[in-house]
Short mmCIF file of C-alpha atoms and ligand atoms in Angstrom, two decimals:
data_model
loop_
_atom_site.label_atom_id
_atom_site.label_comp_id
_atom_site.label_asym_id
_atom_site.label_seq_id
_atom_site.Cartn_x
_atom_site.Cartn_y
_atom_site.Cartn_z
CA MET D 1 -13.92 85.89 5.96
CA SER D 2 -11.38 84.84 3.40
CA GLU D 3 -12.99 81.21 2.85
CA PRO D 4 -16.86 81.51 2.20
CA THR D 5 -18.99 78.61 4.18
CA LYS D 6 -22.17 79.25 1.95
CA PHE D 7 -22.36 79.49 -2.20
CA LEU D 8 -25.79 81.02 -2.71
CA LEU D 9 -27.77 81.69 -6.05
CA ARG D 10 -29.83 84.73 -6.85
CA GLU D 11 -33.66 83.81 -7.27
CA GLU D 12 -33.79 83.57 -11.40
CA GLN D 13 -31.48 80.90 -11.27
CA ILE D 14 -33.68 78.54 -10.06
CA PRO D 15 -34.24 76.30 -12.54
CA SER D 16 -36.19 76.64 -15.86
CA HIS D 17 -36.47 73.14 -16.66
CA TRP D 18 -36.69 69.44 -14.49
CA VAL D 19 -34.24 67.04 -15.51
CA ASN D 20 -35.86 63.49 -16.82
CA LEU D 21 -33.23 60.67 -16.54
CA LEU D 22 -35.60 58.13 -17.90
CA PRO D 23 -33.64 58.25 -21.74
CA ASP D 24 -30.58 58.15 -20.14
CA LEU D 25 -30.91 54.84 -17.94
CA PRO D 26 -29.19 51.60 -19.46
CA GLY D 27 -31.67 49.20 -21.47
CA GLU D 28 -34.89 49.42 -22.06
CA PRO D 29 -37.00 50.80 -18.77
CA LEU D 30 -39.06 47.72 -17.50
CA PRO D 31 -42.44 49.00 -17.32
CA PRO D 32 -45.34 49.10 -14.68
CA LEU D 33 -47.76 46.45 -14.37
CA SER D 34 -51.47 46.81 -13.94
CA PRO D 35 -52.68 45.30 -10.54
CA ALA D 36 -55.82 43.80 -12.45
CA THR D 37 -54.18 42.11 -15.17
CA GLY D 38 -50.62 41.69 -14.75
CA GLN D 39 -49.91 43.43 -18.12
CA PRO D 40 -47.55 46.95 -18.53
CA ALA D 41 -50.00 49.93 -17.18
CA GLY D 42 -50.80 52.64 -19.15
CA PRO D 43 -51.77 55.82 -18.85
CA ASP D 44 -55.06 55.11 -18.67
CA ASP D 45 -54.22 52.41 -15.60
CA LEU D 46 -53.35 55.74 -13.63
CA THR D 47 -56.42 58.19 -14.66
CA PRO D 48 -58.36 57.42 -11.31
CA ILE D 49 -55.97 58.77 -8.87
CA PHE D 50 -53.66 61.19 -10.91
CA PRO D 51 -54.39 64.07 -13.33
CA MET D 52 -52.91 63.85 -17.06
CA GLY D 53 -50.25 66.37 -16.45
CA LEU D 54 -48.69 64.57 -13.90
CA ILE D 55 -48.86 61.01 -15.76
CA ALA D 56 -47.72 62.75 -19.32
CA GLN D 57 -44.58 63.71 -16.42
CA GLU D 58 -44.49 60.24 -15.46
CA VAL D 59 -44.06 58.76 -18.84
CA SER D 60 -42.34 61.27 -20.53
CA PRO D 61 -39.21 60.36 -23.17
CA GLU D 62 -38.35 64.33 -23.60
CA PRO D 63 -34.84 64.95 -21.58
CA GLU D 64 -35.93 67.77 -20.30
CA VAL D 65 -39.66 68.97 -18.78
CA GLU D 66 -40.51 72.37 -18.38
CA ILE D 67 -41.47 74.56 -14.94
CA PRO D 68 -44.87 75.96 -15.27
CA GLN D 69 -44.29 79.62 -14.10
CA GLU D 70 -47.00 79.30 -11.47
CA VAL D 71 -44.43 76.72 -10.09
CA ARG D 72 -41.35 78.36 -10.18
CA GLU D 73 -42.60 81.78 -8.60
CA ALA D 74 -43.87 79.04 -5.77
CA TYR D 75 -40.64 77.89 -5.17
CA GLY D 76 -39.33 81.31 -5.20
CA LEU D 77 -40.66 80.90 -1.46
CA TRP D 78 -37.58 79.30 -0.51
CA ARG D 79 -35.09 78.35 -3.27
CA PRO D 80 -33.27 78.27 -4.54
CA THR D 81 -31.36 76.64 -1.27
CA PRO D 82 -28.04 77.36 -0.12
CA LEU D 83 -25.09 75.06 -0.42
CA TYR D 84 -22.32 74.95 2.31
CA ARG D 85 -19.07 74.24 3.06
CA ALA D 86 -18.82 72.02 6.22
CA ARG D 87 -15.69 73.54 7.42
CA ARG D 88 -16.29 72.90 11.19
CA LEU D 89 -17.06 69.23 10.48
CA GLU D 90 -13.97 68.88 8.57
CA ARG D 91 -11.59 70.41 11.10
CA ALA D 92 -13.00 68.12 14.07
CA LEU D 93 -12.50 65.21 11.88
CA ASN D 94 -8.98 66.48 11.34
CA THR D 95 -9.36 65.67 7.23
CA SER D 96 -8.57 67.20 4.37
CA THR D 97 -11.73 65.72 2.54
CA ARG D 98 -13.50 68.54 1.48
CA ILE D 99 -17.15 67.85 2.45
CA TYR D 100 -20.28 70.12 1.31
CA TYR D 101 -23.82 69.86 1.70
CA LYS D 102 -27.31 71.01 0.01
CA TYR D 103 -29.38 72.04 2.54
CA GLU D 104 -33.41 71.84 1.55
CA GLY D 105 -34.50 72.15 5.37
CA ILE D 106 -35.05 75.90 4.58
CA SER D 107 -38.38 75.32 2.66
CA PRO D 108 -41.42 75.80 5.00
CA ALA D 109 -42.22 72.30 5.94
CA GLY D 110 -38.55 72.16 6.53
CA SER D 111 -37.25 69.26 3.73
CA HIS D 112 -36.95 68.74 0.26
CA LYS D 113 -40.90 67.51 0.03
CA PRO D 114 -42.18 71.07 -1.05
CA ASN D 115 -40.13 70.59 -4.37
CA THR D 116 -42.72 67.63 -5.47
CA ALA D 117 -45.83 68.63 -3.53
CA VAL D 118 -45.98 72.04 -4.79
CA PRO D 119 -46.34 71.17 -9.10
CA GLN D 120 -48.77 67.84 -7.97
CA ALA D 121 -50.71 70.87 -6.20
CA TYR D 122 -50.75 72.91 -9.33
CA GLU D 123 -51.17 69.97 -11.65
CA ASN D 124 -54.41 68.82 -9.90
CA ALA D 125 -55.65 72.10 -9.22
CA LYS D 126 -55.14 73.09 -12.82
CA ALA D 127 -57.22 69.79 -13.97
CA GLY D 128 -60.23 70.98 -11.38
CA VAL D 129 -59.26 68.64 -8.42
CA LYS D 130 -60.85 69.54 -5.37
CA LYS D 131 -59.49 67.57 -2.79
CA LEU D 132 -56.04 65.22 -2.03
CA SER D 133 -54.92 62.58 -0.39
CA THR D 134 -52.03 60.91 0.85
CA GLU D 135 -49.94 59.47 3.46
CA THR D 136 -46.93 60.10 5.69
CA GLY D 137 -43.69 58.79 7.23
CA ALA D 138 -41.92 61.18 8.65
CA GLY D 139 -44.39 64.00 8.67
CA GLN D 140 -42.43 66.20 6.34
CA TRP D 141 -44.09 64.99 3.04
CA GLY D 142 -47.93 65.64 4.87
CA SER D 143 -46.80 68.24 5.66
CA SER D 144 -45.59 69.65 2.59
CA LEU D 145 -48.49 68.41 0.62
CA ALA D 146 -50.66 70.16 3.07
CA PHE D 147 -48.97 73.73 2.39
CA ALA D 148 -48.74 73.12 -1.49
CA CYS D 149 -52.51 72.72 -0.98
CA SER D 150 -53.04 75.65 0.97
CA LEU D 151 -51.16 77.72 -1.60
CA PHE D 152 -53.52 76.28 -4.57
CA GLY D 153 -56.99 75.99 -2.66
CA LEU D 154 -57.28 72.02 -2.31
CA GLU D 155 -58.47 70.20 0.86
CA CYS D 156 -55.88 67.92 2.01
CA GLU D 157 -56.45 64.96 3.78
CA VAL D 158 -53.20 62.42 5.47
CA PHE D 159 -52.94 58.98 7.15
CA MET D 160 -50.17 59.17 9.32
CA VAL D 161 -48.10 55.92 9.92
CA GLY D 162 -48.96 55.50 13.83
CA SER D 163 -45.34 55.60 15.15
CA SER D 164 -44.59 59.11 13.65
CA TYR D 165 -48.29 60.05 14.50
CA ASP D 166 -47.12 58.77 18.46
CA GLN D 167 -43.94 60.23 17.68
CA LYS D 168 -44.27 63.49 16.59
CA PRO D 169 -47.73 65.24 17.63
CA TYR D 170 -46.47 69.09 16.23
CA ARG D 171 -46.26 67.07 12.94
CA ARG D 172 -50.11 67.11 12.84
CA SER D 173 -50.36 70.46 14.46
CA MET D 174 -48.11 71.78 11.58
CA MET D 175 -50.13 69.94 8.84
CA GLN D 176 -53.85 71.23 10.56
CA THR D 177 -52.52 74.57 10.76
CA TRP D 178 -51.94 74.43 6.81
CA GLY D 179 -55.64 73.18 6.99
CA ALA D 180 -54.93 69.44 6.41
CA THR D 181 -57.59 66.62 8.06
CA VAL D 182 -54.97 64.06 9.67
CA HIS D 183 -55.67 60.64 10.24
CA ARG D 184 -53.54 57.90 12.60
CA SER D 185 -52.79 54.60 9.80
CA PRO D 186 -53.59 52.29 10.37
CA SER D 187 -57.25 53.82 10.91
CA ASP D 188 -61.20 52.40 10.78
CA LEU D 189 -62.08 54.64 8.19
CA THR D 190 -60.76 52.53 5.76
CA GLN D 191 -61.02 48.84 4.66
CA SER D 192 -57.29 48.30 3.97
CA GLY D 193 -56.69 50.09 7.37
CA ARG D 194 -59.12 47.81 9.11
CA ALA D 195 -57.40 44.93 7.64
CA GLN D 196 -54.12 45.82 8.91
CA ALA D 197 -55.59 46.92 12.53
CA GLN D 198 -53.27 44.42 14.10
CA HIS D 199 -50.13 46.52 13.02
CA THR D 200 -50.63 49.43 15.24
CA THR D 201 -47.40 50.82 14.50
CA GLY D 202 -48.67 51.21 11.21
CA SER D 203 -46.24 51.25 7.53
CA LEU D 204 -45.79 53.87 4.99
CA GLY D 205 -47.41 50.56 2.94
CA ILE D 206 -50.24 50.68 5.07
CA ALA D 207 -51.17 54.21 5.01
CA ILE D 208 -50.71 54.29 1.27
CA SER D 209 -53.62 51.48 0.81
CA GLU D 210 -55.59 53.87 2.81
CA ALA D 211 -55.46 57.36 0.77
CA VAL D 212 -55.12 55.48 -2.32
CA GLU D 213 -58.30 53.93 -1.23
CA VAL D 214 -60.11 57.32 -0.38
CA ALA D 215 -59.16 58.78 -3.38
CA ALA D 216 -60.45 55.61 -5.90
CA GLN D 217 -63.46 56.12 -3.79
CA ASP D 218 -64.35 59.90 -4.30
CA PRO D 219 -64.62 61.44 -8.19
CA ASP D 220 -63.13 64.89 -6.79
CA CYS D 221 -60.24 63.47 -4.60
CA ASN D 222 -56.76 62.23 -6.28
CA TYR D 223 -54.10 60.65 -4.60
CA SER D 224 -50.77 62.06 -4.27
CA LEU D 225 -47.24 60.22 -3.71
CA GLY D 226 -44.17 61.67 -2.36
CA SER D 227 -41.32 59.37 -3.40
CA VAL D 228 -40.81 56.80 -5.67
CA LEU D 229 -42.71 57.52 -8.86
CA ASN D 230 -41.25 59.07 -12.28
CA HIS D 231 -42.56 62.31 -11.41
CA VAL D 232 -41.47 62.88 -8.24
CA LEU D 233 -37.77 62.31 -8.68
CA LEU D 234 -38.28 64.59 -11.96
CA HIS D 235 -39.25 67.36 -9.58
CA GLN D 236 -36.51 66.86 -7.52
CA THR D 237 -33.80 67.68 -9.75
CA VAL D 238 -33.88 71.02 -9.16
CA ILE D 239 -31.92 70.05 -5.77
CA GLY D 240 -28.97 68.63 -8.17
CA GLN D 241 -29.36 71.38 -10.77
CA GLU D 242 -28.93 74.51 -8.31
CA ALA D 243 -25.66 72.28 -6.91
CA ILE D 244 -23.90 72.04 -9.92
CA LEU D 245 -23.98 76.14 -10.14
CA GLN D 246 -22.78 75.86 -6.84
CA MET D 247 -20.20 73.64 -6.84
CA ALA D 248 -18.83 76.00 -9.56
CA LEU D 249 -18.66 79.26 -7.81
CA ALA D 250 -16.98 77.30 -4.77
CA GLY D 251 -14.67 75.50 -7.90
CA ASP D 252 -14.96 72.50 -7.29
CA GLU D 253 -16.25 68.98 -8.30
CA PRO D 254 -17.18 66.06 -6.13
CA ASP D 255 -15.54 62.88 -5.92
CA VAL D 256 -18.61 61.60 -3.93
CA VAL D 257 -22.10 62.16 -4.19
CA VAL D 258 -23.95 60.54 -1.11
CA GLY D 259 -27.62 61.19 0.27
CA CYS D 260 -30.34 58.91 2.17
CA VAL D 261 -32.76 56.63 0.66
CA GLY D 262 -36.47 56.08 1.39
CA GLY D 263 -38.49 55.42 -1.85
CA GLY D 264 -35.30 57.47 -3.43
CA SER D 265 -36.45 60.90 -4.33
CA ASN D 266 -33.95 63.34 -2.44
CA PHE D 267 -31.15 61.30 -3.67
CA ALA D 268 -32.43 60.88 -7.08
CA GLY D 269 -32.41 64.97 -6.96
CA LEU D 270 -29.44 65.45 -6.35
CA ALA D 271 -27.50 63.07 -8.24
CA PHE D 272 -29.32 62.77 -11.39
CA PRO D 273 -28.28 66.18 -12.62
CA PHE D 274 -24.91 65.13 -11.94
CA LEU D 275 -25.38 61.96 -14.02
CA ARG D 276 -26.81 63.25 -16.69
CA ALA D 277 -24.04 66.25 -17.00
CA GLY D 278 -21.65 62.98 -16.64
CA SER D 279 -19.80 63.60 -13.67
CA GLY D 280 -17.26 61.01 -12.84
CA ALA D 281 -17.90 60.80 -9.29
CA ARG D 282 -18.82 57.62 -7.15
CA PHE D 283 -22.29 58.07 -5.52
CA VAL D 284 -23.21 56.27 -2.60
CA ALA D 285 -27.21 55.99 -1.31
CA ALA D 286 -27.54 55.44 2.55
CA GLU D 287 -30.54 53.60 4.15
CA PRO D 288 -31.61 52.29 7.62
CA ALA D 289 -30.20 48.63 9.11
CA ALA D 290 -33.92 48.03 9.98
CA CYS D 291 -35.65 48.57 6.23
CA PRO D 292 -32.58 47.56 3.87
CA THR D 293 -34.28 47.24 0.39
CA LEU D 294 -30.84 48.19 -1.29
CA THR D 295 -28.82 46.21 0.22
CA ARG D 296 -30.86 42.98 1.73
CA GLY D 297 -34.14 43.22 -1.11
CA ALA D 298 -35.14 41.15 -3.65
CA TYR D 299 -34.77 42.83 -7.66
CA ARG D 300 -38.36 41.83 -8.27
CA TYR D 301 -41.93 43.21 -9.75
CA ASP D 302 -44.06 44.15 -6.15
CA PHE D 303 -47.01 46.66 -5.88
CA GLY D 304 -46.21 50.08 -4.13
CA ASP D 305 -48.32 49.31 -1.14
CA THR D 306 -49.99 46.85 1.55
CA ALA D 307 -53.16 46.30 0.11
CA GLY D 308 -51.68 45.94 -3.40
CA LEU D 309 -54.00 48.62 -5.24
CA THR D 310 -51.00 50.48 -7.11
CA PRO D 311 -49.15 49.51 -9.95
CA LEU D 312 -46.38 46.52 -10.08
CA MET D 313 -42.76 48.16 -10.30
CA PRO D 314 -39.53 47.03 -10.65
CA MET D 315 -37.72 47.70 -7.56
CA TYR D 316 -35.64 46.33 -4.79
CA THR D 317 -38.27 45.23 -2.24
CA LEU D 318 -39.05 43.58 1.03
CA GLY D 319 -42.53 42.32 0.02
CA HIS D 320 -45.00 45.05 0.05
CA ASP D 321 -46.57 43.60 3.00
CA PHE D 322 -43.54 43.57 5.42
CA VAL D 323 -43.51 46.10 8.29
CA PRO D 324 -40.23 47.34 9.15
CA PRO D 325 -39.72 48.05 12.81
CA PRO D 326 -40.52 51.67 13.88
CA VAL D 327 -37.33 53.46 13.51
CA HIS D 328 -37.30 57.43 13.86
CA ALA D 329 -36.01 57.28 10.23
CA GLY D 330 -39.89 57.47 9.55
CA GLY D 331 -39.67 58.56 5.85
CA LEU D 332 -36.92 55.31 5.24
CA ARG D 333 -39.43 53.07 6.50
CA TYR D 334 -40.64 51.94 2.60
CA HIS D 335 -40.44 48.16 1.33
CA GLY D 336 -39.22 49.56 -1.82
CA ASP D 337 -37.64 52.23 -3.27
CA ALA D 338 -38.06 54.13 -6.83
CA PRO D 339 -37.54 51.85 -10.07
CA MET D 340 -35.48 54.22 -11.77
CA LEU D 341 -33.30 54.26 -9.01
CA CYS D 342 -33.08 50.52 -8.34
CA GLY D 343 -31.96 50.27 -12.36
CA LEU D 344 -28.75 52.42 -12.13
CA VAL D 345 -28.29 50.28 -8.29
CA LYS D 346 -28.46 46.84 -10.22
CA ALA D 347 -26.18 48.32 -13.00
CA GLY D 348 -23.77 49.22 -10.51
CA ARG D 349 -23.58 53.00 -10.83
CA ILE D 350 -25.11 53.29 -7.77
CA GLU D 351 -23.59 51.93 -4.28
CA ALA D 352 -25.52 51.21 -1.47
CA ARG D 353 -24.95 51.08 2.18
CA ALA D 354 -27.13 50.52 5.38
CA TYR D 355 -26.73 51.74 9.04
CA LYS D 356 -28.34 51.08 12.59
CA GLN D 357 -30.07 53.85 14.10
CA ASN D 358 -27.33 54.61 17.10
CA GLU D 359 -24.35 54.69 14.64
CA THR D 360 -26.43 57.18 12.93
CA PHE D 361 -27.85 59.28 15.67
CA GLU D 362 -24.13 59.41 17.25
CA ALA D 363 -23.24 61.41 13.23
CA ALA D 364 -25.89 63.49 13.51
CA VAL D 365 -25.54 64.91 17.10
CA ARG D 366 -21.75 65.44 16.03
CA PHE D 367 -22.77 67.29 12.84
CA ALA D 368 -24.86 69.69 14.82
CA ARG D 369 -22.33 70.30 17.40
CA THR D 370 -19.96 71.66 14.37
CA GLU D 371 -22.62 72.44 11.60
CA GLY D 372 -24.97 73.94 14.34
CA ILE D 373 -27.77 72.19 12.30
CA ILE D 374 -29.80 69.12 13.93
CA PRO D 375 -30.91 67.14 10.87
CA ALA D 376 -33.46 65.20 10.36
CA PRO D 377 -33.05 61.42 11.60
CA GLU D 378 -33.27 60.63 7.27
CA PRO D 379 -30.27 62.67 6.30
CA ALA D 380 -28.17 61.62 9.58
CA HIS D 381 -27.68 58.62 7.24
CA ALA D 382 -26.06 60.25 4.68
CA ILE D 383 -23.72 62.09 7.57
CA ARG D 384 -22.92 58.76 8.53
CA ALA D 385 -21.90 57.62 5.31
CA VAL D 386 -19.82 60.69 4.71
CA ILE D 387 -18.18 60.19 7.62
CA ASP D 388 -17.27 57.00 7.21
CA GLU D 389 -16.05 57.59 3.30
CA VAL D 390 -13.48 60.40 5.59
CA GLU D 391 -12.63 57.88 7.93
CA ARG D 392 -11.65 55.59 5.17
CA GLY D 393 -9.04 57.98 4.05
CA ASP D 394 -8.67 61.17 2.05
CA ALA D 395 -11.92 61.06 -0.01
CA GLY D 396 -11.23 64.59 -1.98
CA CYS D 397 -14.57 66.08 -2.19
CA ILE D 398 -18.00 64.69 -1.06
CA LEU D 399 -21.28 66.44 -1.77
CA PHE D 400 -24.01 65.19 0.23
CA GLY D 401 -28.02 66.11 0.56
CA LEU D 402 -29.28 67.45 4.03
CA CYS D 403 -32.63 66.86 2.89
CA GLY D 404 -34.25 68.07 6.05
CA HIS D 405 -34.00 69.80 9.51
CA GLY D 406 -34.70 67.24 12.84
CA ASN D 407 -36.61 70.38 15.09
CA PHE D 408 -39.65 68.19 14.98
CA ASP D 409 -37.73 64.67 15.95
CA LEU D 410 -36.53 65.55 18.92
CA ALA D 411 -38.15 63.01 20.77
CA ALA D 412 -35.54 60.53 18.50
CA TYR D 413 -32.77 62.72 19.69
CA ASP D 414 -34.11 62.34 23.54
CA ALA D 415 -34.00 58.58 23.07
CA TYR D 416 -30.23 58.77 21.64
CA LEU D 417 -28.96 61.11 24.64
CA SER D 418 -31.09 59.26 27.15
CA GLY D 419 -29.48 55.71 25.96
CA SER D 420 -32.72 54.59 25.49
CA LEU D 421 -32.79 54.18 21.68
CA GLU D 422 -32.76 50.58 20.01
CA ASP D 423 -30.80 48.95 17.19
CA PRO D 424 -33.91 47.20 15.99
CA GLU D 425 -32.83 43.98 13.87
CA PHE D 426 -34.05 43.55 10.30
CA SER D 427 -35.96 40.13 10.13
CA GLU D 428 -35.07 37.87 7.15
CA ALA D 429 -37.23 35.34 8.18
CA ASP D 430 -40.04 37.87 8.16
CA MET D 431 -38.93 39.31 4.73
CA GLU D 432 -38.58 35.74 3.41
CA ALA D 433 -42.06 34.98 4.35
CA ALA D 434 -43.54 38.92 2.90
CA LEU D 435 -41.49 37.84 -0.54
CA ALA D 436 -43.66 34.62 -0.78
CA ARG D 437 -46.51 36.53 -0.82
CA LEU D 438 -45.36 38.33 -3.87
CA PRO D 439 -47.92 38.95 -6.68
CA GLU D 440 -47.15 36.50 -10.15
CA ALA D 441 -45.34 38.90 -12.34
CA PRO D 442 -42.38 38.09 -14.73
CA ALA D 443 -38.49 37.65 -13.94
CA ILE D 444 -36.72 40.59 -13.83
CA ALA D 445 -32.67 39.91 -14.49
C1 PLP W 501 -36.50 64.61 5.81
C2 PLP W 501 -36.56 63.65 5.12
N1 PLP W 501 -35.40 62.84 3.90
C3 PLP W 501 -35.69 61.64 3.60
C4 PLP W 501 -36.97 61.10 3.43
C5 PLP W 501 -37.05 59.80 1.94
O1 PLP W 501 -37.68 60.30 1.04
P1 PLP W 501 -36.87 60.08 -0.28
O2 PLP W 501 -36.34 59.13 -0.19
O3 PLP W 501 -37.89 59.59 -1.24
O4 PLP W 501 -36.19 61.24 -0.42
C6 PLP W 501 -37.92 61.34 4.31
C7 PLP W 501 -39.60 60.55 3.50
O5 PLP W 501 -40.46 61.02 3.89
C8 PLP W 501 -38.23 62.70 4.72
O6 PLP W 501 -39.17 63.59 5.26
#
């Protein structure tokens, strides 16, 4: 064994702080706006559905936020996660490019999502909340929150996007094993669900509305979001901080950092600590061509959900009631993106690319046949982007986020392998119609 494949850290090297990139962002941060008044939303607008501990993190101006001891202990169940050098993929691609991946699939739920589910459940339990409601697209977030609620003795109610509910029955079993209740969305349990009954495949926007409605009506229940918000991105920065130490162990530095983007949390979690450290790398975000928010969305204020219950956020959006085609990367079927990430894309610091399903699964299968791990359909977009970088010529050193495994996504692989996977088109006309329904809000430059 001359050349190492894995770069591992010890448990005491789990980060002690999260990295808050808010103070480093170019220009004045654009505030979220209250859905009721259209005025800047303050902590008071968030207290009906979030605990103060998380609201404080959401608006924190501090460059670092300490990780509570109880959260670090729970992280110890699976963190630090490994960094791999993809030597077999490099050989198969016949490239001198050095490729590394940070693998989050070893968490109990199989992805990066428990990195934020655990601190969210912890802060809610500390505030005396009894139950959390949420949505899930891929099933990864719902599983993660179900797991985290079981650690802190909270009930958990999950609205699962219809197309994923049908594609992934064992994700539902997983959530139920951890004690959660799971509904197919749109459901007839909420006004938001009943109003969207015609969209039978569902969307993250609809499922978010259902979960927010449940939380807003029950004083013992809070809402929990698995992406987009500042505090979620903050929690995910354990990924990049560990990766910096592991790249140093490997004696290397990335020239390109690649990740997939749904709402932006795993990408930000990997990229933000490198940005904080002043890395000169290029940053590349990969998204589905069927839901191309960063590459084709409008930079506007929009709601985070379909029914318009959440604050308005400045972001690249396809329109809050746009229902993306039911592609298998359910976690990437979101109409907007994290405002912090959008600001960096707008400033030109992050590049974005969009890929179709078949080219994405072709890359995922290539990866599985060389590196062994079957990737979740979401990070398969990042693998596609990595292979594209390599095929353009020596890219030096690439680091990418393999944010989850695809062991519960085999229906998607089945469709690809049998030749029946479709490449659904994004409809510009549908998006234009959705944008025309955006609420009144100040224009953003
Ligand atoms: C495995 C996986 N990757 C990526 C995502 C997209 O979310 P984000 O962009 O917040 O990382 C999801 C969301 O459910 C997911 O399950």
